[in-house]
Coordinates of N, CA, C and O in Angstrom, one line a residue:
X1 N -107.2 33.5 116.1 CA -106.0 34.3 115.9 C -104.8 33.5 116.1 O -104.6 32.5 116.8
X2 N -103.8 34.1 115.2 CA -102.5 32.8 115.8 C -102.0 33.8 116.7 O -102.2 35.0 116.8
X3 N -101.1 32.5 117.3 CA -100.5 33.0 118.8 C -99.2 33.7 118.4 O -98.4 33.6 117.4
X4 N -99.2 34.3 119.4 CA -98.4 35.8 119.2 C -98.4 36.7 118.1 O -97.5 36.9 117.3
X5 N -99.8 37.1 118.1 CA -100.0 38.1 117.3 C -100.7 39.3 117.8 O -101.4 39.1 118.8
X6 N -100.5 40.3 117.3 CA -101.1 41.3 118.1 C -102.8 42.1 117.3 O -103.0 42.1 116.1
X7 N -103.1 42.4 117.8 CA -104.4 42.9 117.0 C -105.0 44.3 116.8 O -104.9 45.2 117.6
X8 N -105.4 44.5 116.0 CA -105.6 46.0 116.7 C -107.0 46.7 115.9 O -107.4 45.9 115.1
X9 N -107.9 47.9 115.8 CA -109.0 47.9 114.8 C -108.6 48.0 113.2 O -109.4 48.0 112.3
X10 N -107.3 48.1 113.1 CA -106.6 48.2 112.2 C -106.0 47.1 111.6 O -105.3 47.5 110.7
X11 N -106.1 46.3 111.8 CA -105.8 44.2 111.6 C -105.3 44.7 111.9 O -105.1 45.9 112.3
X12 N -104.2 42.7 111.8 CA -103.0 42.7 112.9 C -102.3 42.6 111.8 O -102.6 41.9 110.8
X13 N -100.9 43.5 112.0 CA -100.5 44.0 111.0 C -98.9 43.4 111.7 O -98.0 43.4 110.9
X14 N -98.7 42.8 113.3 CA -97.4 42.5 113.5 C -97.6 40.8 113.9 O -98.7 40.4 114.4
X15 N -96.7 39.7 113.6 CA -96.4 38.5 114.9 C -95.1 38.1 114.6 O -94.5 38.7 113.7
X16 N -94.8 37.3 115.3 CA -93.2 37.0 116.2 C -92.4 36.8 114.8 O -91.2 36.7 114.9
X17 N -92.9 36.7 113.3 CA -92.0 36.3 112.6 C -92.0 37.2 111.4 O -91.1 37.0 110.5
X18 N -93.0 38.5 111.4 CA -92.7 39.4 110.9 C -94.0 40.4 111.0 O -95.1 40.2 111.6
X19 N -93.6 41.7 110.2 CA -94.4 42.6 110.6 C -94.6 43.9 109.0 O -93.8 44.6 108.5
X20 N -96.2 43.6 108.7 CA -96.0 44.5 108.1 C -96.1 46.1 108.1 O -97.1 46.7 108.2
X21 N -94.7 46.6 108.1 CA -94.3 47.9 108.9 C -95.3 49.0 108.0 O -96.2 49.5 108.6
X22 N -95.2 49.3 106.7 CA -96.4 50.3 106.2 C -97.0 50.0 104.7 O -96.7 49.0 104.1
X23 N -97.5 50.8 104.4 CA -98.7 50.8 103.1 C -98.7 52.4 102.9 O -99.2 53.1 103.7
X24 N -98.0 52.8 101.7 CA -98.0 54.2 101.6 C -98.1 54.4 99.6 O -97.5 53.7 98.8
X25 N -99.1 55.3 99.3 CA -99.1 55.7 98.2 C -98.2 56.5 97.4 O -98.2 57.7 97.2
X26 N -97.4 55.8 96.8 CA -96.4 57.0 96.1 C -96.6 57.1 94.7 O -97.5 56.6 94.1
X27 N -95.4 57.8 94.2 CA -95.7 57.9 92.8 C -94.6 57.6 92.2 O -93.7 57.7 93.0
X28 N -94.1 57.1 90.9 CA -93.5 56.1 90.6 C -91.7 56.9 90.9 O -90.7 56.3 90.6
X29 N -91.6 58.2 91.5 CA -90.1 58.4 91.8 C -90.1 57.6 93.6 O -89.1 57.1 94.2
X30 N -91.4 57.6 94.0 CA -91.5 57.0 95.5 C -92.1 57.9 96.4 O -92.5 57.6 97.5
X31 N -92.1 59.1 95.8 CA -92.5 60.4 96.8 C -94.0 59.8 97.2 O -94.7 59.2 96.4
X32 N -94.5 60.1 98.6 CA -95.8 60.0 99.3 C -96.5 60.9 98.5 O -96.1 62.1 98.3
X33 N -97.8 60.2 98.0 CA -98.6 61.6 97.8 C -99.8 61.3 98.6 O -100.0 60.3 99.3
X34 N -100.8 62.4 98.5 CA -101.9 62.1 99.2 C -103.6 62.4 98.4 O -104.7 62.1 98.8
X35 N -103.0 63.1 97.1 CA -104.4 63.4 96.1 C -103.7 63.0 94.7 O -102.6 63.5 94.4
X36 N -104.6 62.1 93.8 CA -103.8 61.6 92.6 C -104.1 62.2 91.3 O -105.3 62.0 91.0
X37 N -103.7 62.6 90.7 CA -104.0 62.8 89.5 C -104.6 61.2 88.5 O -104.0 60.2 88.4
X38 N -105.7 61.7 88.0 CA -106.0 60.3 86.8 C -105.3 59.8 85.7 O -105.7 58.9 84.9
X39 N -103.8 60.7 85.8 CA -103.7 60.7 84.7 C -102.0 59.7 84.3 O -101.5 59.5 83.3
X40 N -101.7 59.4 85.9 CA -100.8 59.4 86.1 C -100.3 57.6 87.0 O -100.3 58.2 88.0
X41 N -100.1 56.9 87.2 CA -99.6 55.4 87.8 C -99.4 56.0 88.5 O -99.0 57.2 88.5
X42 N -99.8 55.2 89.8 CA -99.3 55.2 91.0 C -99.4 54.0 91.5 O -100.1 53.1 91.0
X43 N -98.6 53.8 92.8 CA -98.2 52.7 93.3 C -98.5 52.6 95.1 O -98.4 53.5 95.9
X44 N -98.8 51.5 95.3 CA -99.1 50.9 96.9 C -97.9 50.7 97.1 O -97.4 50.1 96.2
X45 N -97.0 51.0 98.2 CA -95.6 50.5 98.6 C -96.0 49.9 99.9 O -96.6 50.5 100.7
X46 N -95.4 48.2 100.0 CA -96.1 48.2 100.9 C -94.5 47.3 101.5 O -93.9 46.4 100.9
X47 N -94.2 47.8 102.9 CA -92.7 47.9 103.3 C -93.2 46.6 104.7 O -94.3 46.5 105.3
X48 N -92.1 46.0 104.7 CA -92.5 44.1 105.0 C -90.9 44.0 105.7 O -89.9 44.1 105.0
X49 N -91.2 43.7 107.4 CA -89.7 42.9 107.8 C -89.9 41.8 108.0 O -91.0 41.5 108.6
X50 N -88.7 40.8 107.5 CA -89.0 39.5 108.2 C -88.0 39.4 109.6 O -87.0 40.0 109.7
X51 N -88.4 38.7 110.4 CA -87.8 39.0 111.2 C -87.1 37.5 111.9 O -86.0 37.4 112.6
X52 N -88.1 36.2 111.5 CA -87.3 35.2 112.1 C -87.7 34.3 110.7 O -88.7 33.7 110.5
X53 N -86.6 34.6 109.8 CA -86.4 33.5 108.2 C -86.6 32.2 108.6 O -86.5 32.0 109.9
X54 N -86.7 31.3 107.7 CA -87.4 31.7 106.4 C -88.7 32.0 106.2 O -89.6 31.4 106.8
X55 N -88.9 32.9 105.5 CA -90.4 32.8 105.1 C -90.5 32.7 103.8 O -89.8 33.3 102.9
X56 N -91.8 31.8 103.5 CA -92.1 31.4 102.5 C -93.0 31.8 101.7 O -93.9 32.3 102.4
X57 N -93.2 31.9 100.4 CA -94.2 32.0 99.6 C -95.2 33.0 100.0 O -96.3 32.9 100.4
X58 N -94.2 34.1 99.6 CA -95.4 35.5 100.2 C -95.8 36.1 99.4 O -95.2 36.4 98.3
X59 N -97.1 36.6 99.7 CA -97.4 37.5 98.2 C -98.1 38.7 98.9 O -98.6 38.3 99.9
X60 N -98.2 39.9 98.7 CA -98.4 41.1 99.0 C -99.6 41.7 98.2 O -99.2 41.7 97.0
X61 N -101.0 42.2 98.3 CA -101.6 42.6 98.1 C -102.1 43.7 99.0 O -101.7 44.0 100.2
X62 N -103.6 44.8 97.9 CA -104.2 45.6 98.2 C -105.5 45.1 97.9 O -105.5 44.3 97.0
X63 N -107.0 45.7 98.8 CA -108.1 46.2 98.5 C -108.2 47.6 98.6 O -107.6 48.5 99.3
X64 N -109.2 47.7 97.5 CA -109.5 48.9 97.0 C -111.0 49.6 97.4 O -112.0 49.4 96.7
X65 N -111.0 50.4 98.8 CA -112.7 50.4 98.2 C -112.9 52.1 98.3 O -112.2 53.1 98.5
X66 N -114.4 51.8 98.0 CA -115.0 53.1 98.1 C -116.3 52.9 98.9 O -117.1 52.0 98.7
X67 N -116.1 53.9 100.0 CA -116.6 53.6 101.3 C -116.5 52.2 101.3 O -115.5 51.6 101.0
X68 N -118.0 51.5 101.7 CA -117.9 50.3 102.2 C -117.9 49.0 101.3 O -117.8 47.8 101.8
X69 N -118.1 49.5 99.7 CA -117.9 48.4 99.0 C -116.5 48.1 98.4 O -115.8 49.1 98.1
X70 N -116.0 46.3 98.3 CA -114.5 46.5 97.8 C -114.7 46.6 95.9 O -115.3 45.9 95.2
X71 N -113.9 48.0 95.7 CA -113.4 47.8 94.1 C -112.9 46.6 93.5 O -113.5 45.9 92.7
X72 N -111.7 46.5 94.0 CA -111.0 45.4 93.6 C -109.9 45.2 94.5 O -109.6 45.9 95.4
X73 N -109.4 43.9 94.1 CA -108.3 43.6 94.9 C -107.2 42.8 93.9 O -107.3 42.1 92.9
X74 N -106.3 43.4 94.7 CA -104.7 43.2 93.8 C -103.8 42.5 94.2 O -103.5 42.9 95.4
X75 N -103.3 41.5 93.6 CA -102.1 40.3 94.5 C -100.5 40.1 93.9 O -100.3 39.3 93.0
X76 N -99.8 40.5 94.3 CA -98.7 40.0 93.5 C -98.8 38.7 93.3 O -99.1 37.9 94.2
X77 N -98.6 38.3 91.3 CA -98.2 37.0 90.9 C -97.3 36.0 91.6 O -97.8 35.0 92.1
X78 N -96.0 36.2 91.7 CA -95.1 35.2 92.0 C -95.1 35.2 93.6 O -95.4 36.2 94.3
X79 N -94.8 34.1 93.9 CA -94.2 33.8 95.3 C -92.9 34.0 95.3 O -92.0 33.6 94.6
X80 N -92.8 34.8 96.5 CA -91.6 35.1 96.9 C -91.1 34.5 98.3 O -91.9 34.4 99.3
X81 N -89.8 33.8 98.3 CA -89.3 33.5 99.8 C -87.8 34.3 100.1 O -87.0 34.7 99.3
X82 N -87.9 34.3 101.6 CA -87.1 35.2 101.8 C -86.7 34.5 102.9 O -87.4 34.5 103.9
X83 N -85.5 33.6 102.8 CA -84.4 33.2 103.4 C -83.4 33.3 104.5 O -82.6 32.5 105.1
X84 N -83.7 34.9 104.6 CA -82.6 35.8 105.3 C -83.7 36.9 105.9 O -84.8 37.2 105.4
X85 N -83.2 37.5 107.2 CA -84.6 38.2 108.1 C -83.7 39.7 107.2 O -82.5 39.7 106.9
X86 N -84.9 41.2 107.0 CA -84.6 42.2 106.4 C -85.5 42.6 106.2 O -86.5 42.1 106.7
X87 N -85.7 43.8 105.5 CA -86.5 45.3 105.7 C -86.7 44.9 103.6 O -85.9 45.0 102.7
X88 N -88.0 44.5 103.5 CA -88.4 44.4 101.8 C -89.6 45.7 101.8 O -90.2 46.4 102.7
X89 N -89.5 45.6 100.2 CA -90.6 46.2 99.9 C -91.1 45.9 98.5 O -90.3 46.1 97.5
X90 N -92.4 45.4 98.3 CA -93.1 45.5 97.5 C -94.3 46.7 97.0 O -95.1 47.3 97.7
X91 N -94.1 46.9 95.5 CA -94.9 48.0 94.9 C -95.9 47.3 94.0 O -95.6 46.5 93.2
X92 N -97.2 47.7 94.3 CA -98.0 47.3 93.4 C -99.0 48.8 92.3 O -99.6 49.8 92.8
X93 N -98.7 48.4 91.1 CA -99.2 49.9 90.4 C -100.5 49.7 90.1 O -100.9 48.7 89.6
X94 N -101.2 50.8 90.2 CA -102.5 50.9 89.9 C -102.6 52.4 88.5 O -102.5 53.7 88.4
X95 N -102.7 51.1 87.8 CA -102.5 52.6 86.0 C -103.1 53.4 86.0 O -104.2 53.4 86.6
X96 N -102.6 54.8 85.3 CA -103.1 55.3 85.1 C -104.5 55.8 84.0 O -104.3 55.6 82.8
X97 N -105.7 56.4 84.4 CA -106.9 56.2 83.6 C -107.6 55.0 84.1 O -108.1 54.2 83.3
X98 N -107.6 54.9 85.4 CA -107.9 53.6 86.2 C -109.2 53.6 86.9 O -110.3 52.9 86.9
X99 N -108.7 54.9 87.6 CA -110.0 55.4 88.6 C -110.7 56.1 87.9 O -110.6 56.5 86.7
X100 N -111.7 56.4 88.9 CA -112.8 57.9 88.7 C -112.4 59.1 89.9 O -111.7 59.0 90.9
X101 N -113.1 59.9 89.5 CA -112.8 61.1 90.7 C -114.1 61.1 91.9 O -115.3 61.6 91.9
X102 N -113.1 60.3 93.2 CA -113.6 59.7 93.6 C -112.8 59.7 95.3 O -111.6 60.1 95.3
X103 N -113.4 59.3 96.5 CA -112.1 59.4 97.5 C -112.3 57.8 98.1 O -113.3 57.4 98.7
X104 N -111.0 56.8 97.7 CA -110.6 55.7 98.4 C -110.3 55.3 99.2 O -109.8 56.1 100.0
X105 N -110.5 54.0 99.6 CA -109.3 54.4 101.1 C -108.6 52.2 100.3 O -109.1 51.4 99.5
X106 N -107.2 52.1 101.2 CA -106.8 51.1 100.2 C -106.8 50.2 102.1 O -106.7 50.7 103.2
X107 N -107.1 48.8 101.6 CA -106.5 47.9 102.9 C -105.5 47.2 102.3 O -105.7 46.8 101.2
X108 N -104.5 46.9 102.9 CA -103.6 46.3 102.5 C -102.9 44.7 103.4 O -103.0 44.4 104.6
X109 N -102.4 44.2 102.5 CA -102.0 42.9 103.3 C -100.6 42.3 102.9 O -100.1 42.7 101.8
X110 N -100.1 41.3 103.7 CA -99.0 39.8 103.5 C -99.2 38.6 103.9 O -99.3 38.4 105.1
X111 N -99.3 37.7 103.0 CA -99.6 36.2 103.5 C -98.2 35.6 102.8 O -97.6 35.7 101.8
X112 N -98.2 34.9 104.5 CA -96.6 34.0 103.8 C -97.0 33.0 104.6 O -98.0 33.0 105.2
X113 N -95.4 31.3 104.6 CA -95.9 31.0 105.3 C -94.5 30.9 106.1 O -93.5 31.7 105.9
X114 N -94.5 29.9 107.1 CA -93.4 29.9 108.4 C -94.0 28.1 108.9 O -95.1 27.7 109.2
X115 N -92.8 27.5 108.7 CA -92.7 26.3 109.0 C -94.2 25.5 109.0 O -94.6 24.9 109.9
X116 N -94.9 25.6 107.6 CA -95.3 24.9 106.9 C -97.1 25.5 107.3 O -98.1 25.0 106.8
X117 N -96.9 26.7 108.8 CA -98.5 27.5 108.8 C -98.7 28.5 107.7 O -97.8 28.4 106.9
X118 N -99.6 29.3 107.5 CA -99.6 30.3 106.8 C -100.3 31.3 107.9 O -101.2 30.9 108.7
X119 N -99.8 32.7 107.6 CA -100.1 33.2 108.0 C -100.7 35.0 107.2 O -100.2 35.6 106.3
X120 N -101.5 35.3 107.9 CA -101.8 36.7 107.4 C -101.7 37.7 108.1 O -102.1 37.8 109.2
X121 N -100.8 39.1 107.4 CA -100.6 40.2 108.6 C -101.5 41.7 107.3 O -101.3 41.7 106.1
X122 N -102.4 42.6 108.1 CA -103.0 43.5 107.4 C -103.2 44.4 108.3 O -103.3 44.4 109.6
X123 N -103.3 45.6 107.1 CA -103.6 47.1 107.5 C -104.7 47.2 107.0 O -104.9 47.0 105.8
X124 N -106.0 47.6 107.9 CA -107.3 47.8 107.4 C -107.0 49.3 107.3 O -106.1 49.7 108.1
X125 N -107.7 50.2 106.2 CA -107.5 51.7 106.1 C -106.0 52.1 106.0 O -105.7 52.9 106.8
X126 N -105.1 51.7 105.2 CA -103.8 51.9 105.4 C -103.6 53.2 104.8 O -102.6 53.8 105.1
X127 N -104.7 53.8 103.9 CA -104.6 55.1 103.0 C -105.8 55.5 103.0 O -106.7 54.6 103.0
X128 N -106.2 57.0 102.9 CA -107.5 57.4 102.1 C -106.8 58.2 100.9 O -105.7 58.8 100.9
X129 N -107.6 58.1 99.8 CA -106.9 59.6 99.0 C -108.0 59.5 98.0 O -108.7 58.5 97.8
X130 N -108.1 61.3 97.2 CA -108.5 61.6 96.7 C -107.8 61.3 95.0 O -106.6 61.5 94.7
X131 N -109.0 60.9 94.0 CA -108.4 61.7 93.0 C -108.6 62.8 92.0 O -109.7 63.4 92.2
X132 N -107.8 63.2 91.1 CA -108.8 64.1 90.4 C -108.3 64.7 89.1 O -107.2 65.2 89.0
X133 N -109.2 64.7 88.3 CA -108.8 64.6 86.8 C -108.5 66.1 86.2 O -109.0 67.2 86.5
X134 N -107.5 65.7 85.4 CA -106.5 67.2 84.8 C -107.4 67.2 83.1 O -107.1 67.9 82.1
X135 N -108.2 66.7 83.3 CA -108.9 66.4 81.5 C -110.5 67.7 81.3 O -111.2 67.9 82.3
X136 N -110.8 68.3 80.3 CA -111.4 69.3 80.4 C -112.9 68.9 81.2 O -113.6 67.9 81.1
X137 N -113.1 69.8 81.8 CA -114.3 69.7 82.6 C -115.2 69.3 82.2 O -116.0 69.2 83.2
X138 N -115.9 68.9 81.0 CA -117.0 68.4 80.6 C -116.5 67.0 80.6 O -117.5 66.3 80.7
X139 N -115.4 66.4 80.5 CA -115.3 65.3 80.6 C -115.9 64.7 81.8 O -116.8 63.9 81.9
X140 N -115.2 65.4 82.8 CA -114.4 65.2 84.1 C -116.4 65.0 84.8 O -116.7 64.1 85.6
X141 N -117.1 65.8 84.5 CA -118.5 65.6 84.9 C -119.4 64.8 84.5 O -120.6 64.8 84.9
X142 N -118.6 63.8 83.3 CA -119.2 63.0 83.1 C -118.7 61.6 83.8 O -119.4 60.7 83.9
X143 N -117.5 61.6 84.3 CA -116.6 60.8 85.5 C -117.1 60.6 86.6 O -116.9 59.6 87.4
X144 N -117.8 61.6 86.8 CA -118.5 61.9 88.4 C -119.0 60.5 89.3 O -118.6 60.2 90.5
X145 N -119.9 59.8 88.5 CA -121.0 59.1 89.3 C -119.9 57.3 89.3 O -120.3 56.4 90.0
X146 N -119.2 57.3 88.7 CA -118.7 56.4 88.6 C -117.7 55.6 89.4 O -116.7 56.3 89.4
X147 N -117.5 54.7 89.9 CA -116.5 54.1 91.0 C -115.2 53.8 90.3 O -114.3 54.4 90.8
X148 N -114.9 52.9 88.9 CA -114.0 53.2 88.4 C -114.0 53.6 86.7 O -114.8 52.9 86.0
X149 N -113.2 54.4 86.1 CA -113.4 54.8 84.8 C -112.1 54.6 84.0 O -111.4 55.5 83.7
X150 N -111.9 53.5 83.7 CA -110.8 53.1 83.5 C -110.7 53.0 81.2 O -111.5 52.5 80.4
X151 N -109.8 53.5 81.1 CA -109.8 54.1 79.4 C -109.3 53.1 78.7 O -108.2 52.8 78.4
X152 N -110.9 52.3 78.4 CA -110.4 51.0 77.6 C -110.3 52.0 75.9 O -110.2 53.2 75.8
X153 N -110.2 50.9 75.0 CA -109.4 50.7 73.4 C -111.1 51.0 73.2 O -111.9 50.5 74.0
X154 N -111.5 52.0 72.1 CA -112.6 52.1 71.5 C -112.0 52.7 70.1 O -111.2 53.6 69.9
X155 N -113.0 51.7 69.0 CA -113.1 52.2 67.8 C -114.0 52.8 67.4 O -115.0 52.4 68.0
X156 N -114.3 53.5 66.7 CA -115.9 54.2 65.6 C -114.9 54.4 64.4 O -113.8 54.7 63.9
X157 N -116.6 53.9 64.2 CA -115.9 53.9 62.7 C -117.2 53.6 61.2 O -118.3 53.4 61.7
X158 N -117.3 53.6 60.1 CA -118.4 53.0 59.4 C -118.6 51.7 59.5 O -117.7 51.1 59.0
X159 N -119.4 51.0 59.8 CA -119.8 49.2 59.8 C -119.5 49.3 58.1 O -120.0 50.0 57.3
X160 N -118.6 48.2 58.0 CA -118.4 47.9 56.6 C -119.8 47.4 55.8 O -119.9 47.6 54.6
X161 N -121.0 46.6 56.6 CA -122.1 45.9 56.4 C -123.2 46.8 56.7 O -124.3 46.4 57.1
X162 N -123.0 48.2 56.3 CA -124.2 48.6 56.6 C -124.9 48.8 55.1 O -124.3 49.2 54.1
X163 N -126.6 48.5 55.3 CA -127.3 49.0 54.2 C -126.9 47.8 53.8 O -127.2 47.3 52.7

């Protein structure tokens, strides 16, 4: 563990040079929700003080699981440095037509670094939520068994080459 950090069953989510304060699901006005519609983006907000600048090259991510396997995991692209100590927040969107109807729970994290260490601060279980689809029920039971059901581009159509 690095020194002066604190720990908890929840990772360590604080040390002397910053702390990540929460991981909250909203929806794209910001409002907390706690059950999602499929139908709809929603977003991980995940709220980050620095507290003794600079810090460097941070990037903010989520895992996604269901129970104990991870879905996926999501990273902000760019590195960000933050020069000046302050209250940020990063959003990361998870689209809509993404999931299945299903109950998650998200872990979330920040890796930056501070005079050339790097460091990691996380929320193990930062959310649970349900979702649940507004699409006619025969669909919706076909959604069931699945972890994610995400609405790729499909054509039908006649094979130009048939016969």
């Amino acid at each position: 563990a690095n020194a002066g950090t604190s720990r908890s069953k929840r990772g360590r989510h604080v040390n002397r040079y910053a702390e990540l304060v929460s991981a909250t699901l909203v929806s794209e006005s910001g409002r907390e929700i706690g059950a999602v519609p499929l139908s709809q983006d929603i977003f991980v907000r995940i709220r980050f003080a620095a507290r003794r600048a600079p810090l460097l090259k941070l990037r903010f991510g989520f895992d996604l699981y269901f129970k104990n396997a991870l879905i996926l995991r999501s990273t902000s692209d760019a590195e960000v440095d933050m020069p000046e100590p302050g209250l940020f927040e990063a959003w990361g969107r998870i689209p809509a037509h993404m999931l299945a109807e299903q109950q998650y729970s998200i872990h979330s994290f920040v890796i930056f670094e501070h005079e050339t260490k790097e460091y990691t601060l996380l929320v193990h279980d930062a959310m649970t939520f349900l979702t649940y689809s507004t699409e006619a029920v025969d669909l919706t039971r076909m959604l069931k068994g699945a972890l994610l059901a995400p609405k790729f581009e499909w054509q039908v159509r006649q094979p130009v080459d048939a016969f």
